[in-house]
Short mmCIF file of C-alpha atoms in Angstrom, two decimals:
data_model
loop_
_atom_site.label_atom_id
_atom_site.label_comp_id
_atom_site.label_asym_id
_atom_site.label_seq_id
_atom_site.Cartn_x
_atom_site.Cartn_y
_atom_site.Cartn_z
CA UNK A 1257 -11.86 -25.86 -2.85
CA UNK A 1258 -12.46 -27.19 0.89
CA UNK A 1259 -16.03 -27.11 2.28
CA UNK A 1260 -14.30 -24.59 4.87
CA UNK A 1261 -13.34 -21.88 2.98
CA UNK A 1262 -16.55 -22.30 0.34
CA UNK A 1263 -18.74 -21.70 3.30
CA UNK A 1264 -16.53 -18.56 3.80
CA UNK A 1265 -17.37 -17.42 0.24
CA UNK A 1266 -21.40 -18.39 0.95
CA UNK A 1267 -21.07 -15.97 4.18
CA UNK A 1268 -20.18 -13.16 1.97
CA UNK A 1269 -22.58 -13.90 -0.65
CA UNK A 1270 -25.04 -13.46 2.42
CA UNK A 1271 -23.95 -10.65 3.95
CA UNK A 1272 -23.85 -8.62 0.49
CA UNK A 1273 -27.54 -10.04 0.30
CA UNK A 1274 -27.78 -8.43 4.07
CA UNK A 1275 -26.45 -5.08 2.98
CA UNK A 1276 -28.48 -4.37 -0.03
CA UNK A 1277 -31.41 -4.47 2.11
CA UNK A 1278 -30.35 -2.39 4.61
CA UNK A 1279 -28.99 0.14 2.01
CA UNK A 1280 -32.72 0.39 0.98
CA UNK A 1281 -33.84 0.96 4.17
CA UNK A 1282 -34.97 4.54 5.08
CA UNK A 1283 -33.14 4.76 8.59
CA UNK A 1284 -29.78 3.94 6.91
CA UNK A 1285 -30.29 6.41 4.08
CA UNK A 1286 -30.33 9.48 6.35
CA UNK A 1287 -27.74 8.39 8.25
CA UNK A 1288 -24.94 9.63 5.95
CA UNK A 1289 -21.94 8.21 7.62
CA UNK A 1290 -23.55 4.60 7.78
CA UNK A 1291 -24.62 5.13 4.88
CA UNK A 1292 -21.00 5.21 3.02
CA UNK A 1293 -19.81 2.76 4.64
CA UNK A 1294 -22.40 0.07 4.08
CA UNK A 1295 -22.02 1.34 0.48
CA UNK A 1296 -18.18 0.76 0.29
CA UNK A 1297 -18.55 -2.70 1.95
CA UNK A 1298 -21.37 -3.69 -0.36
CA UNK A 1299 -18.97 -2.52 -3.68
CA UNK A 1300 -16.17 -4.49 -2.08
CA UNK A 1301 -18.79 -7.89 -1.92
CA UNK A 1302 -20.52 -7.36 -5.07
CA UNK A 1303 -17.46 -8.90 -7.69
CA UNK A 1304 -17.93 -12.52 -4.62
CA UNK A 1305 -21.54 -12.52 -5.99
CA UNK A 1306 -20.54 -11.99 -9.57
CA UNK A 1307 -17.87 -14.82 -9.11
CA UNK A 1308 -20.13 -16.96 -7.74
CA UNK A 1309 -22.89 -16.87 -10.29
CA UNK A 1310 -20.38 -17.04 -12.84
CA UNK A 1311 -19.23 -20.27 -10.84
CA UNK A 1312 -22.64 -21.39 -11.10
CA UNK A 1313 -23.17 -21.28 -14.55
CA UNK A 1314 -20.14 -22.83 -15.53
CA UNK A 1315 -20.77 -26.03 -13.14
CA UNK A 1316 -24.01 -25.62 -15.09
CA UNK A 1317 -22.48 -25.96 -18.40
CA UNK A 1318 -20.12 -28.74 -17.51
CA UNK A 1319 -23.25 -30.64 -16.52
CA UNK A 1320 -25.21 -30.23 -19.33
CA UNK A 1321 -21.50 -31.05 -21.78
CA UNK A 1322 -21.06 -34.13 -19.98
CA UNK A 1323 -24.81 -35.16 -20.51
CA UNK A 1324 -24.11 -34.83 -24.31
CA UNK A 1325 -21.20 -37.32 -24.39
CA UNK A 1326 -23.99 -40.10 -24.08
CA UNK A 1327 -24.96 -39.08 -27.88
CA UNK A 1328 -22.12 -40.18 -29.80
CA UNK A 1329 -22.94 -37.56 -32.69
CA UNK A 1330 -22.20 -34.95 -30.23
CA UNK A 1331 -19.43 -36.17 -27.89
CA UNK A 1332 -16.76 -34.00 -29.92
CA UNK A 1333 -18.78 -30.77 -29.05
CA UNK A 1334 -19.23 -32.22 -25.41
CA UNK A 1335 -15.27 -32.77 -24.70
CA UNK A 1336 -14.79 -29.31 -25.95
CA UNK A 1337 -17.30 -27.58 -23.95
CA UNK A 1338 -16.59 -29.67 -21.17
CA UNK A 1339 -12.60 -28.63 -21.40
CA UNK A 1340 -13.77 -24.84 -21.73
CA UNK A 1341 -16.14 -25.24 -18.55
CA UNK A 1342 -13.39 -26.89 -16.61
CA UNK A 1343 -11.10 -23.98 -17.45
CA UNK A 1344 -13.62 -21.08 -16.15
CA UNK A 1345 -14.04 -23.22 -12.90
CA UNK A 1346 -10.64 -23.57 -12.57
CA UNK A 1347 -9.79 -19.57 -13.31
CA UNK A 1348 -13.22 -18.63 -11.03
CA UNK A 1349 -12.08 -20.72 -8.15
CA UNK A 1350 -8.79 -18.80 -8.08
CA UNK A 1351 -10.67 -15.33 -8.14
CA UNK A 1352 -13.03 -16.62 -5.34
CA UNK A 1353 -9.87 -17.57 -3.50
CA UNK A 1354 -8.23 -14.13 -3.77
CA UNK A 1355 -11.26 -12.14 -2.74
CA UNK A 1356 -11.23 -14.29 1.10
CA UNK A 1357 -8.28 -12.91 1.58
CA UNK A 1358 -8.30 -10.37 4.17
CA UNK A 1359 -8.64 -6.83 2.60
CA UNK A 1360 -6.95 -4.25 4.64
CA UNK A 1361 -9.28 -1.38 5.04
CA UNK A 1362 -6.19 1.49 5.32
CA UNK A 1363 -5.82 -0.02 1.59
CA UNK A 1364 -7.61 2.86 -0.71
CA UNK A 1365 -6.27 5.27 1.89
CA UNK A 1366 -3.56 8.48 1.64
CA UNK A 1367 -0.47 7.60 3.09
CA UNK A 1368 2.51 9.62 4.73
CA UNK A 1369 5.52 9.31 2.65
CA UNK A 1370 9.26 9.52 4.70
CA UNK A 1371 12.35 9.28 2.80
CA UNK A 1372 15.68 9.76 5.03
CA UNK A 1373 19.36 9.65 4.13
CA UNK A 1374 21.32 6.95 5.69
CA UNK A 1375 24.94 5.80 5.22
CA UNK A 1376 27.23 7.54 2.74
CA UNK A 1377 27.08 11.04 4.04
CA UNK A 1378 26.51 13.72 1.11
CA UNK A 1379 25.83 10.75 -1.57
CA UNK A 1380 23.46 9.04 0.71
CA UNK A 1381 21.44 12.96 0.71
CA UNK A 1382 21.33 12.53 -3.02
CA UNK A 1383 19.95 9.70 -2.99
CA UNK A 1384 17.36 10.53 -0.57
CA UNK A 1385 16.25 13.12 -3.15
CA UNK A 1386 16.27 10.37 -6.33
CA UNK A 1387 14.20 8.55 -4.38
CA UNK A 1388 11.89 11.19 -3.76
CA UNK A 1389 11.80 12.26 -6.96
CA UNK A 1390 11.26 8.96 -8.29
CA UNK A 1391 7.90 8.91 -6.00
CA UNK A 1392 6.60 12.24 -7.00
CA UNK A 1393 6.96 11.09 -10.51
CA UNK A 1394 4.84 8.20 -9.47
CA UNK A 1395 2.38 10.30 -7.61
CA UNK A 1396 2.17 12.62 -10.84
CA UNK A 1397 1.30 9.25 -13.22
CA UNK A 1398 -1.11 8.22 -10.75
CA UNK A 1399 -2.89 11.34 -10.43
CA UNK A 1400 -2.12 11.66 -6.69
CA UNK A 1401 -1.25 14.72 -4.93
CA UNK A 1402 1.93 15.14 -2.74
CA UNK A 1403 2.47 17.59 -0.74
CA UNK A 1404 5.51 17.98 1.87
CA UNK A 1405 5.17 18.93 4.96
CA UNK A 1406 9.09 18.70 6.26
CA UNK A 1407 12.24 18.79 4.67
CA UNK A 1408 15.69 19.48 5.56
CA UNK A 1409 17.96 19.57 2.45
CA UNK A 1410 21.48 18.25 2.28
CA UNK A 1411 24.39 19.90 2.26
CA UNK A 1412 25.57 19.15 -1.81
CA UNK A 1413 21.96 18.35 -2.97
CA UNK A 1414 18.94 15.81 -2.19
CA UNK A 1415 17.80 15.84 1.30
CA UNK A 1416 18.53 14.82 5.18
CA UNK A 1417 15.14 13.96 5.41
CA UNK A 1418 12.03 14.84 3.22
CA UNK A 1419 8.45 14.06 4.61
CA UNK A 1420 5.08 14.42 2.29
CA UNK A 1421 1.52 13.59 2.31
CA UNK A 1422 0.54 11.66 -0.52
CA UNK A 1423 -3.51 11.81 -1.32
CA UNK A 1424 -4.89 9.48 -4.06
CA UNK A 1425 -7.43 6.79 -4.05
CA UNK A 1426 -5.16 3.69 -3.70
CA UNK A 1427 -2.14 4.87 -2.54
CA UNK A 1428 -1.33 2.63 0.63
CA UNK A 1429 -2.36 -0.05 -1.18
CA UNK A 1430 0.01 0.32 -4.05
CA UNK A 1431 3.38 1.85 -1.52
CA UNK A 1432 3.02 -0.23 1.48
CA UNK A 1433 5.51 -2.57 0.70
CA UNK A 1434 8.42 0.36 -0.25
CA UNK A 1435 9.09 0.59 3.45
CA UNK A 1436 12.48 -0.61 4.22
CA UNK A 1437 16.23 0.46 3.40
CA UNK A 1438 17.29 0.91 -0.04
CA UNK A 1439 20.58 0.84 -1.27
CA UNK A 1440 22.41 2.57 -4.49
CA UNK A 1441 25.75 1.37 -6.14
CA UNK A 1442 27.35 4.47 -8.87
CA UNK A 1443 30.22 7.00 -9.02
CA UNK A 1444 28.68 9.83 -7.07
CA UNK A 1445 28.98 13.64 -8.50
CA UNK A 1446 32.28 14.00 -5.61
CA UNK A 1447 34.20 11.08 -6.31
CA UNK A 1448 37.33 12.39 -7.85
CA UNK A 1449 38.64 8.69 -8.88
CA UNK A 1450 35.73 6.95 -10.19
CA UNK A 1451 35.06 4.76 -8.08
CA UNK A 1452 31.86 2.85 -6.95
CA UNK A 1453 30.41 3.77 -3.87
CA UNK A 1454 27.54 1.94 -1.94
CA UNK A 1455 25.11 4.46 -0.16
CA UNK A 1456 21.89 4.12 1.55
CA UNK A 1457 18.58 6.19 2.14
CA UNK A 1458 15.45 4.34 4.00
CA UNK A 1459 11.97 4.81 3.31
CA UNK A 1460 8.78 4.61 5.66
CA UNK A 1461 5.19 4.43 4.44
CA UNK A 1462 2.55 5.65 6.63
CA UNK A 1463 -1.00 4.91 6.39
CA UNK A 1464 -3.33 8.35 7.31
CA UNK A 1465 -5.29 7.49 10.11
CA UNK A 1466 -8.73 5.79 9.14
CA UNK A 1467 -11.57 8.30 10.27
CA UNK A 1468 -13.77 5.32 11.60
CA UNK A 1469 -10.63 4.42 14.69
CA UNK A 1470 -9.12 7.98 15.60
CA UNK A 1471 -6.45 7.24 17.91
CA UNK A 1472 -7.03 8.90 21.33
CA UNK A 1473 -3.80 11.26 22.50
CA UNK A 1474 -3.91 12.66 26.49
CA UNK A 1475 -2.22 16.31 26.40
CA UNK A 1476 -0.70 15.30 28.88
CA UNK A 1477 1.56 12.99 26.72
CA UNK A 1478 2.85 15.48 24.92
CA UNK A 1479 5.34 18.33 24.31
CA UNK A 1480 4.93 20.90 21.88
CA UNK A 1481 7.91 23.34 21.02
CA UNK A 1482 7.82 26.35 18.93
CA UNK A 1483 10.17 27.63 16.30
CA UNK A 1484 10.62 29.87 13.62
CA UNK A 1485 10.00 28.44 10.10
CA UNK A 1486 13.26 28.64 7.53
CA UNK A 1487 12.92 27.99 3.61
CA UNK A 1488 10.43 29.13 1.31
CA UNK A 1489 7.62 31.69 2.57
CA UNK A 1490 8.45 35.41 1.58
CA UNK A 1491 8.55 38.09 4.54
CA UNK A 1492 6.42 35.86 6.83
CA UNK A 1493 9.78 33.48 7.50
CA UNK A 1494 11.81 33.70 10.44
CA UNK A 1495 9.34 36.69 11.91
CA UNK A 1496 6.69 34.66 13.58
CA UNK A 1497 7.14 31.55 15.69
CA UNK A 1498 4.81 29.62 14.11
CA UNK A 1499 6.27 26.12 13.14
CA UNK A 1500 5.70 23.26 15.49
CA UNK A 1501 7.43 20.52 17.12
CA UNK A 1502 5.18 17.96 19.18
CA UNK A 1503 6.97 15.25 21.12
CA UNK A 1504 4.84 11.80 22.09
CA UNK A 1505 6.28 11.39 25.40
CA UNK A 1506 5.29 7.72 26.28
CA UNK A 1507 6.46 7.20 22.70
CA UNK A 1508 9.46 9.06 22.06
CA UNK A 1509 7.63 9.88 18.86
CA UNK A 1510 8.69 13.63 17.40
CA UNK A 1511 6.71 15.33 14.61
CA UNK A 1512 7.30 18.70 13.06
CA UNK A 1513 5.34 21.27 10.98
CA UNK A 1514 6.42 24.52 9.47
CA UNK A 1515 5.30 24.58 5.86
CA UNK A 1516 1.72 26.63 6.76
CA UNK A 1517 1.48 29.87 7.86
CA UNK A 1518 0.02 29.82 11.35
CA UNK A 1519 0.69 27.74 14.17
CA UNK A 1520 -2.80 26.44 14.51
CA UNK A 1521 -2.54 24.53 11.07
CA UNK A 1522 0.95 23.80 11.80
CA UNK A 1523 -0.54 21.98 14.88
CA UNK A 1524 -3.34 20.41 13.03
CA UNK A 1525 -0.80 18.73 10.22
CA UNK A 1526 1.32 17.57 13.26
CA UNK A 1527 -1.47 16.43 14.94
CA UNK A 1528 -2.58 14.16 12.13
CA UNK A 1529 0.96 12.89 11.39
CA UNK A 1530 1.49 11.56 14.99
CA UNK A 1531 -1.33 9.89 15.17
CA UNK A 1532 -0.86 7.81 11.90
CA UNK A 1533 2.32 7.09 13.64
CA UNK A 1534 0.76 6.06 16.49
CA UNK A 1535 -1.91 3.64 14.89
CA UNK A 1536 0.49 2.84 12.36
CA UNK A 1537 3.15 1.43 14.90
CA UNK A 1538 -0.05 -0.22 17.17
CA UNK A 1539 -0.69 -2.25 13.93
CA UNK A 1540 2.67 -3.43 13.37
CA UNK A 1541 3.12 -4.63 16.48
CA UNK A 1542 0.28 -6.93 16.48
CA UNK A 1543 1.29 -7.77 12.94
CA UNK A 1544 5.30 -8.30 13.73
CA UNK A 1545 4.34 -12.55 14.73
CA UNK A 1546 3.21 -12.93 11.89
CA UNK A 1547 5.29 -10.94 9.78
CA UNK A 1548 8.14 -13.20 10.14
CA UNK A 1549 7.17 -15.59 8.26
CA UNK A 1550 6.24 -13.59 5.38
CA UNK A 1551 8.75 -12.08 2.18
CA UNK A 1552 6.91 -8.95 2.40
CA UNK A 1553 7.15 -7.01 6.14
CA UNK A 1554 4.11 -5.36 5.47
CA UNK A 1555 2.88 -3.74 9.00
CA UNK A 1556 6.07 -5.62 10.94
CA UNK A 1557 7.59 -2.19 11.82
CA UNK A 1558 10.63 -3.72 10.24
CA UNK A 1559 12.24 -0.67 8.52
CA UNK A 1560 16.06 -1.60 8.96
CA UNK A 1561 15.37 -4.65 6.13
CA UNK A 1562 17.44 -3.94 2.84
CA UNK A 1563 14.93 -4.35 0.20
CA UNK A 1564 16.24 -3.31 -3.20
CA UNK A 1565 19.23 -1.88 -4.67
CA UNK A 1566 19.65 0.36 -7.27
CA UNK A 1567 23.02 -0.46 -9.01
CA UNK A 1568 23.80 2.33 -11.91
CA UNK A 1569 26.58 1.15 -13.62
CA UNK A 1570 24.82 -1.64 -14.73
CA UNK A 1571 21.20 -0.17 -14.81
CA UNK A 1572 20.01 -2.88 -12.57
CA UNK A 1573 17.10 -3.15 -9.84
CA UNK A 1574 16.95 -5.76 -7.88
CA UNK A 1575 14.37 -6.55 -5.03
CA UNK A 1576 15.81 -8.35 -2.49
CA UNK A 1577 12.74 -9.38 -1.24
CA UNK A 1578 11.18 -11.58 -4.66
CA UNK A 1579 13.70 -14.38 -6.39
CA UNK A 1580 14.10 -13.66 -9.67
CA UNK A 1581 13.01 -9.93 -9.68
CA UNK A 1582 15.58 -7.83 -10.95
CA UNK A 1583 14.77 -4.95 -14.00
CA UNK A 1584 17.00 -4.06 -16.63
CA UNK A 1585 15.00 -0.53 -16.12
CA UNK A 1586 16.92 1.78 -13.90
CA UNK A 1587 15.91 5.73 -15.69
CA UNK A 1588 12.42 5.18 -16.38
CA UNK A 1589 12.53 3.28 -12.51
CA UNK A 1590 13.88 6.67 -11.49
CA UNK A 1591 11.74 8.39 -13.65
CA UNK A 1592 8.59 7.06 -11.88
CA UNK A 1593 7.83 4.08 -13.83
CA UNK A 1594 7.91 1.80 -10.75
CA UNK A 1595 4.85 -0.26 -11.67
CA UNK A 1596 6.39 -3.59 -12.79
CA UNK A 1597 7.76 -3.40 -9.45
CA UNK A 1598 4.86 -2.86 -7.50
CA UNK A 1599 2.64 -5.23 -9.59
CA UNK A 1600 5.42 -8.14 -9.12
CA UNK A 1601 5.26 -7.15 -5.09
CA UNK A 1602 1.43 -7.46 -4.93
CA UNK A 1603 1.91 -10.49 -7.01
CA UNK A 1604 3.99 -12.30 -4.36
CA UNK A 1605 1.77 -11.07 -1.42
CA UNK A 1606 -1.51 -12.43 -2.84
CA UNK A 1607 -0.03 -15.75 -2.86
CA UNK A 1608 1.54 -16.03 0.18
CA UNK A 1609 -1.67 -15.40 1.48
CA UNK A 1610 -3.32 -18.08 -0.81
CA UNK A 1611 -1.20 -20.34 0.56
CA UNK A 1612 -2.03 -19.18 3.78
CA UNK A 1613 -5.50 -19.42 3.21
CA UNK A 1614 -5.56 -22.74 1.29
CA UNK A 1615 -3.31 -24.45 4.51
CA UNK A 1616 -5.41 -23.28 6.93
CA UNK A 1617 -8.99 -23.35 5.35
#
């Protein structure tokens, strides 16, 4: 490891020395928001200073095994403890590694979840609704809630466009890199000949707003239309105008609300959702340089990318994005089962920013 990014690590080791005095001190304790979030900063340091003792020790231990080679009756034991000592270092200097890389704190967040039909007209709606499926089965494994908060259905099944709120410790962290157009190959349900059609449906991950960096929004910017809700919702549908349409102006940005019953919440969920929008798109374009150098458009705004396809003759999944990552997996991928995709995704990120890291120092 370079003397640059081993000072890096020795900074942290510091600063999670810095916060466990402050988290004893009296002033910090009553103040409940500081409080928390010295807290979650100090949990996020603490495995650096576990690595790092553990580092420690096992420089320690190759010391003392290559001090016993000079006794000839115990230069066996020394090569093997030596060997074993030299394999911790070599598996703790790769953990040190990945904890300097950046952590991004939307990470443990909720996220907004969009899925919308693209090309392939009713088959492309269908799709829309696999793929949302496939998510809430996720969500359900995971122990996240979803709720939705939009939908308009397609004409033969699936949806338009379907838009949810998905709550659970982790989520961002585990969706982010979904964003992007995905693609199906199969027969769909209408064709009358058999044959294979290609369809599309896109899908946009939305980090909630952080509470510590609300985005500021002037009135002024923005529009707000009323409607009557449709779907689900007994006598109070279609009687009261209480579903909401707010329009970003500078922006061009449009959010919608109908699935509570007053306008006020209405308001409130729209309120939210545009400005996770907002920060979301202010993120990715101060990420978008950078982003093209990178597999994975994490926070480059780049939705239009065609990252997997879903071919069903075959049962076949294959990220575009990876080489070699293609699952043999399609109706428990459907089904919700999308972690070996996922892992394999956060796989690939945490070494291109290794390498990053290791080219830089």
């Amino acid at each position: 490891m370079n003397p640059s990014l081993r000072r890096k690590l020795e900074a942290l080791a510091e600063r999670r020395e810095e916060l466990e005095r402050l988290l004893g001190d009296p002033a910090v304790i009553s103040d409940a928001p500081q409080f928390r979030r010295l807290s979650r900063e100090f949990s996020q340091l603490e495995p650096v200073a576990t690595a790092l003792d553990d580092e420690r020790r096992a420089r320690e231990d190759l010391a003392n095994a290559q001090a016993m080679r000079s006794d000839p009756e115990m230069r066996e034991l020394a090569d093997e403890e030596a060997e074993a000592a030299t394999l911790r270092l070599e598996r703790l200097e790769a953990e040190l590694l990945a904890h300097l890389i950046p952590k991004d704190p939307r990470d443990e967040g909720d996220v907004y979840l969009e899925v919308r039909a693209g090309t392939g007209g009713d088959e492309a709606a269908i799709f829309a609704g696999d793929l949302f499926r496939m998510y809430t089965r996720h969500a359900e494994r995971m122990g996240w809630r979803i709720e939705v908060e939009s939908a308009s259905a397609g004409e033969h099944g699936g949806f338009k466009e379907v838009i949810a709120r998905v709550e659970g410790r982790g989520a961002y962290s585990r969706l982010k890199f979904e964003s992007g157009t995905h693609r199906v190959q199969r027969v769909p349900a209408t064709e009358s000949q058999g044959r294979i059609h290609t369809s599309a449906a896109t899908v946009a991950i939305i980090p909630v707003e952080a509470d510590e960096a609300p985005i500021e929004i002037s009135a002024s910017d923005l529009r707000v239309d009323t409607y009557r809700s449709s779907g689900a919702g007994g006598q109070h549908v279609n009687k009261t105008d209480s579903a909401i349409r707010i329009t970003h102006l500078p922006s061009g940005l449009v959010v919608e609300s109908q699935t509570e019953r007053s306008q006020h919440a209405n308001r409130d969920k729209a309120m939210k959702r545009l400005r996770a929008m907002l920060a979301d798109a202010q993120i990715a374009k101060a990420a978008a340089a950078q982003a093209e150098t990178r597999k994975l458009q994490v926070g480059s705004g780049d939705r239009s990318q065609r990252i997997r396809t879903y071919n069903f003759p075959q049962g076949r999944i294959t990220d575009h994005r990876v080489e070699g990552l293609t699952l043999y997996d399609l109706p428990n991928v459907m089904d919700g089962a999308i972690d070996p995709l996922l892992d394999r995704l956060q796989q690939e990120h945490q070494a291109d920013e290794l390498a990053r890291l290791t080219t830089t120092g």
